[in-house]
GROMACS .gro file of C-alpha atoms in nm:
model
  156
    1UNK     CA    1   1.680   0.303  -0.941
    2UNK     CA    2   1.673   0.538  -0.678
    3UNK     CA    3   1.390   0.768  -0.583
    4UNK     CA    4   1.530   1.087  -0.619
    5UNK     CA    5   1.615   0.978  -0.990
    6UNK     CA    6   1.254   0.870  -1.030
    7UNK     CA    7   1.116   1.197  -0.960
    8UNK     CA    8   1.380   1.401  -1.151
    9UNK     CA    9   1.274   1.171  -1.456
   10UNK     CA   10   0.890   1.255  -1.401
   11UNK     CA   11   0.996   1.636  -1.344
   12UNK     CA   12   1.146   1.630  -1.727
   13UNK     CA   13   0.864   1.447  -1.829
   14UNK     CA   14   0.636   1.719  -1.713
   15UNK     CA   15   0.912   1.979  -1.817
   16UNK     CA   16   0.836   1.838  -2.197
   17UNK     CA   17   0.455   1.860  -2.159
   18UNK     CA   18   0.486   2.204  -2.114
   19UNK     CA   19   0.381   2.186  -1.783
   20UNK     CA   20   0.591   2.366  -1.472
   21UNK     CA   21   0.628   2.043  -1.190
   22UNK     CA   22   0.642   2.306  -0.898
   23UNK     CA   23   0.302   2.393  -1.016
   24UNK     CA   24   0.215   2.078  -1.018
   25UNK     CA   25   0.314   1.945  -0.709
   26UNK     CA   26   0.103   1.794  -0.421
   27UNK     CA   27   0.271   1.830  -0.038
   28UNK     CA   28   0.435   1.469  -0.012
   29UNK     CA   29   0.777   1.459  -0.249
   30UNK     CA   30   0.686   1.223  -0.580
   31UNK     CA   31   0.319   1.352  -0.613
   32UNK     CA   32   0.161   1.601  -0.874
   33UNK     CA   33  -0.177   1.679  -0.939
   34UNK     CA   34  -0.304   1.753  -1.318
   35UNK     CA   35  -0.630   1.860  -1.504
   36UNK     CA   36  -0.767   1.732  -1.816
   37UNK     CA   37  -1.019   1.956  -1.897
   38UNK     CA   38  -1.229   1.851  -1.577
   39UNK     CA   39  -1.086   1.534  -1.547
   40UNK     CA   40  -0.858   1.480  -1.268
   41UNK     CA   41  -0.486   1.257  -1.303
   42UNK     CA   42  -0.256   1.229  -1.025
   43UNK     CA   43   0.080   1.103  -1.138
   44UNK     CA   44   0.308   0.904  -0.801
   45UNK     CA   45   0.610   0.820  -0.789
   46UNK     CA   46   0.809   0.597  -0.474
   47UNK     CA   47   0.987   0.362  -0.332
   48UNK     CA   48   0.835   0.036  -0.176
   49UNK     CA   49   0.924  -0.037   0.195
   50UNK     CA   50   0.872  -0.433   0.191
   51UNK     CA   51   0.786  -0.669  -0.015
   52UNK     CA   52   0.464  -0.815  -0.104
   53UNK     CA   53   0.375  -1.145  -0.318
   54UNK     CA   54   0.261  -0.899  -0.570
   55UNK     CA   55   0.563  -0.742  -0.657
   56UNK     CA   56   0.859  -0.995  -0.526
   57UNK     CA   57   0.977  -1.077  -0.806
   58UNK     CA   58   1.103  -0.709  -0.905
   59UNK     CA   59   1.149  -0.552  -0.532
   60UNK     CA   60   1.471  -0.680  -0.477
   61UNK     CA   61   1.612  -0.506  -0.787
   62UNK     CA   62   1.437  -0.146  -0.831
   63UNK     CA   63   1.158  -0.127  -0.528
   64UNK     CA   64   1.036   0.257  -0.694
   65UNK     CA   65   0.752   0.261  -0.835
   66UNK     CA   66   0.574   0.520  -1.116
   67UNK     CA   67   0.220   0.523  -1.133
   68UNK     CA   68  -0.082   0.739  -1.293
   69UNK     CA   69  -0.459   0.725  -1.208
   70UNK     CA   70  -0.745   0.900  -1.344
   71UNK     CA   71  -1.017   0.791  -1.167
   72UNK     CA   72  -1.365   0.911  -1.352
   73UNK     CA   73  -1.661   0.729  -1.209
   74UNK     CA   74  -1.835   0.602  -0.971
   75UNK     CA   75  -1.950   0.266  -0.923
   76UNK     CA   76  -2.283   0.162  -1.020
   77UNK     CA   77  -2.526   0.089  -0.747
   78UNK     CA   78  -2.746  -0.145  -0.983
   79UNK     CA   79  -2.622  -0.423  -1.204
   80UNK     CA   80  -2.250  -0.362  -1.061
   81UNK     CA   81  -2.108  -0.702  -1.131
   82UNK     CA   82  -2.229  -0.636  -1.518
   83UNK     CA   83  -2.034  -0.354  -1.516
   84UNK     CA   84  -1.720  -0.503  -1.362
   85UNK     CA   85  -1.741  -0.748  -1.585
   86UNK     CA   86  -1.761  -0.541  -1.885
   87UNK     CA   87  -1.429  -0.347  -1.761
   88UNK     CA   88  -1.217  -0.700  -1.722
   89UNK     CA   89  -1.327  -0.723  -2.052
   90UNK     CA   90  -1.238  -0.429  -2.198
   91UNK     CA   91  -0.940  -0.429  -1.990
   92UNK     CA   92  -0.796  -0.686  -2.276
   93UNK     CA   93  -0.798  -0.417  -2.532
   94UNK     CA   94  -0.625  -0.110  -2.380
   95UNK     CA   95  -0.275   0.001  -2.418
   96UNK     CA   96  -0.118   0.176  -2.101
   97UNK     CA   97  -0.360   0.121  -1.831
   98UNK     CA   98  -0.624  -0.054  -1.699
   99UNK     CA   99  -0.921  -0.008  -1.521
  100UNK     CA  100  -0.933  -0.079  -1.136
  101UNK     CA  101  -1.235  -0.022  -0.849
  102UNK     CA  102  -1.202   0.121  -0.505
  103UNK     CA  103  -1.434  -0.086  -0.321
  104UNK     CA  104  -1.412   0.141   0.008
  105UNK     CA  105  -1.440   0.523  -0.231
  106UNK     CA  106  -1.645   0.321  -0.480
  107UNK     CA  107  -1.472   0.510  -0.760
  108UNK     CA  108  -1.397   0.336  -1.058
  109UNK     CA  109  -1.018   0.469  -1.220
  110UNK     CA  110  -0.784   0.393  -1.503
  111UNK     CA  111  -0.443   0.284  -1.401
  112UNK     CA  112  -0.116   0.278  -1.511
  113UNK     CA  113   0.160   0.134  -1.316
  114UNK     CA  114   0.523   0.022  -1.365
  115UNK     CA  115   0.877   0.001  -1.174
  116UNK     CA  116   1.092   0.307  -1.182
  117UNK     CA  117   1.338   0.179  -1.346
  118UNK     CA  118   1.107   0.069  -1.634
  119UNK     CA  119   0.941   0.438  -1.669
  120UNK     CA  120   1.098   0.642  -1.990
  121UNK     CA  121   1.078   1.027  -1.971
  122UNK     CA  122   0.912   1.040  -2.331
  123UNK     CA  123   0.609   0.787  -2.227
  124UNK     CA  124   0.417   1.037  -2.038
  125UNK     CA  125   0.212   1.196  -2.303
  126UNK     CA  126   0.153   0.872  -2.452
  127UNK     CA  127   0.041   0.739  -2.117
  128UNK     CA  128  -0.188   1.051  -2.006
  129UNK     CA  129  -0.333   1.071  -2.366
  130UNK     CA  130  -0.429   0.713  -2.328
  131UNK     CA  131  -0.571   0.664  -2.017
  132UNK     CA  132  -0.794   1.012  -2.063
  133UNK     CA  133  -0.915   0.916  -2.416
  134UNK     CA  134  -1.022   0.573  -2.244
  135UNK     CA  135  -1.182   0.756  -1.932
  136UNK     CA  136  -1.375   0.978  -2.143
  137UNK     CA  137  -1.439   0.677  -2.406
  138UNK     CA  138  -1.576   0.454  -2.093
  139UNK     CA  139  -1.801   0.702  -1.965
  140UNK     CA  140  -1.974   0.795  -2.241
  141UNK     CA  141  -2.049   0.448  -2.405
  142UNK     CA  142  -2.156   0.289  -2.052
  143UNK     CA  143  -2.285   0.595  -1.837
  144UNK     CA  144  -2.648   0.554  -1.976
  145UNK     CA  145  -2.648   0.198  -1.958
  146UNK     CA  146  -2.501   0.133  -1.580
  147UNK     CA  147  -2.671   0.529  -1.499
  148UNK     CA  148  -2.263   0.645  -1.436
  149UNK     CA  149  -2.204   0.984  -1.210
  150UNK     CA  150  -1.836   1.152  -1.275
  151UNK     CA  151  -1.615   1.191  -0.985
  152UNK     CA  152  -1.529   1.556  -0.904
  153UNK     CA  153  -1.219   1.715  -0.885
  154UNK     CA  154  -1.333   1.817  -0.483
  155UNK     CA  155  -1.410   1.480  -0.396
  156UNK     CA  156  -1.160   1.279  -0.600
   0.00000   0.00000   0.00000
């Protein structure tokens, strides 16, 4: 798949969401920026320059990528690994993401991640729906446990 198709598909995605993609839109082509109630998502879409042993085996044939994040949280600064581990765990259960840490932002985000030529126009909602109801889910059930703070929008 090429990129420019990628992006067109993620455009009609966003078109049947009811949601205007110009409005959307971040500065670099193949990035939008959405709210969910106060919740941030940022939806990418590109191409891969080289490949890496992570994603070899698919680079050759389609090197775009479509990817969501929603990150939600910050890391814990007591009983981390507990909370890390919970996550892998949890990580078994969930349909259309999974959870992922940013060691150097120490932000804690729910991921979802596939080639381009994988990604279906009609997923999105499914996708989005997911990931936020997990985010939201997550935060709740652990933030009094692991003492959680929510990222904001301005420093997301």
């Amino acid at each position: 798949m090429n990129i420019e198709l990628l992006i067109k598909k993620v455009e009609n995605s966003l078109l049947q969401l009811g949601i205007n993609p110009d409005d959307a839109k971040n500065e670099a082509a193949g990035q939008w920026f959405l709210m969910n109630q106060d919740m941030p998502i940022y939806i990418d879409a590109w191409e891969e320059q080289e490949s890496t042993p992570w994603n070899y085996f698919k680079f050759r044939e389609d090197p775009t990528v479509f990817q969501i994040t929603v990150p939600f949280c910050y890391g814990p600064t007591l009983k981390r690994d507990e909370f890390l581990e919970e996550l892998l765990v949890v990580n078994l259960n969930l349909h259309y993401g999974k959870f992922s840490y940013n060691t150097k932002e120490n932000v804690v985000a729910l991921l979802y991640r596939k080639p381009g030529s994988a990604y279906r126009e009609e997923e999105m909602k499914d996708i989005v729906d997911a990931l936020g109801y997990y985010a939201e889910m997550t935060y709740h059930v652990l933030k009094d446990e692991f003492n959680l703070k929510r990222v904001l929008v301005s420093e997301s």
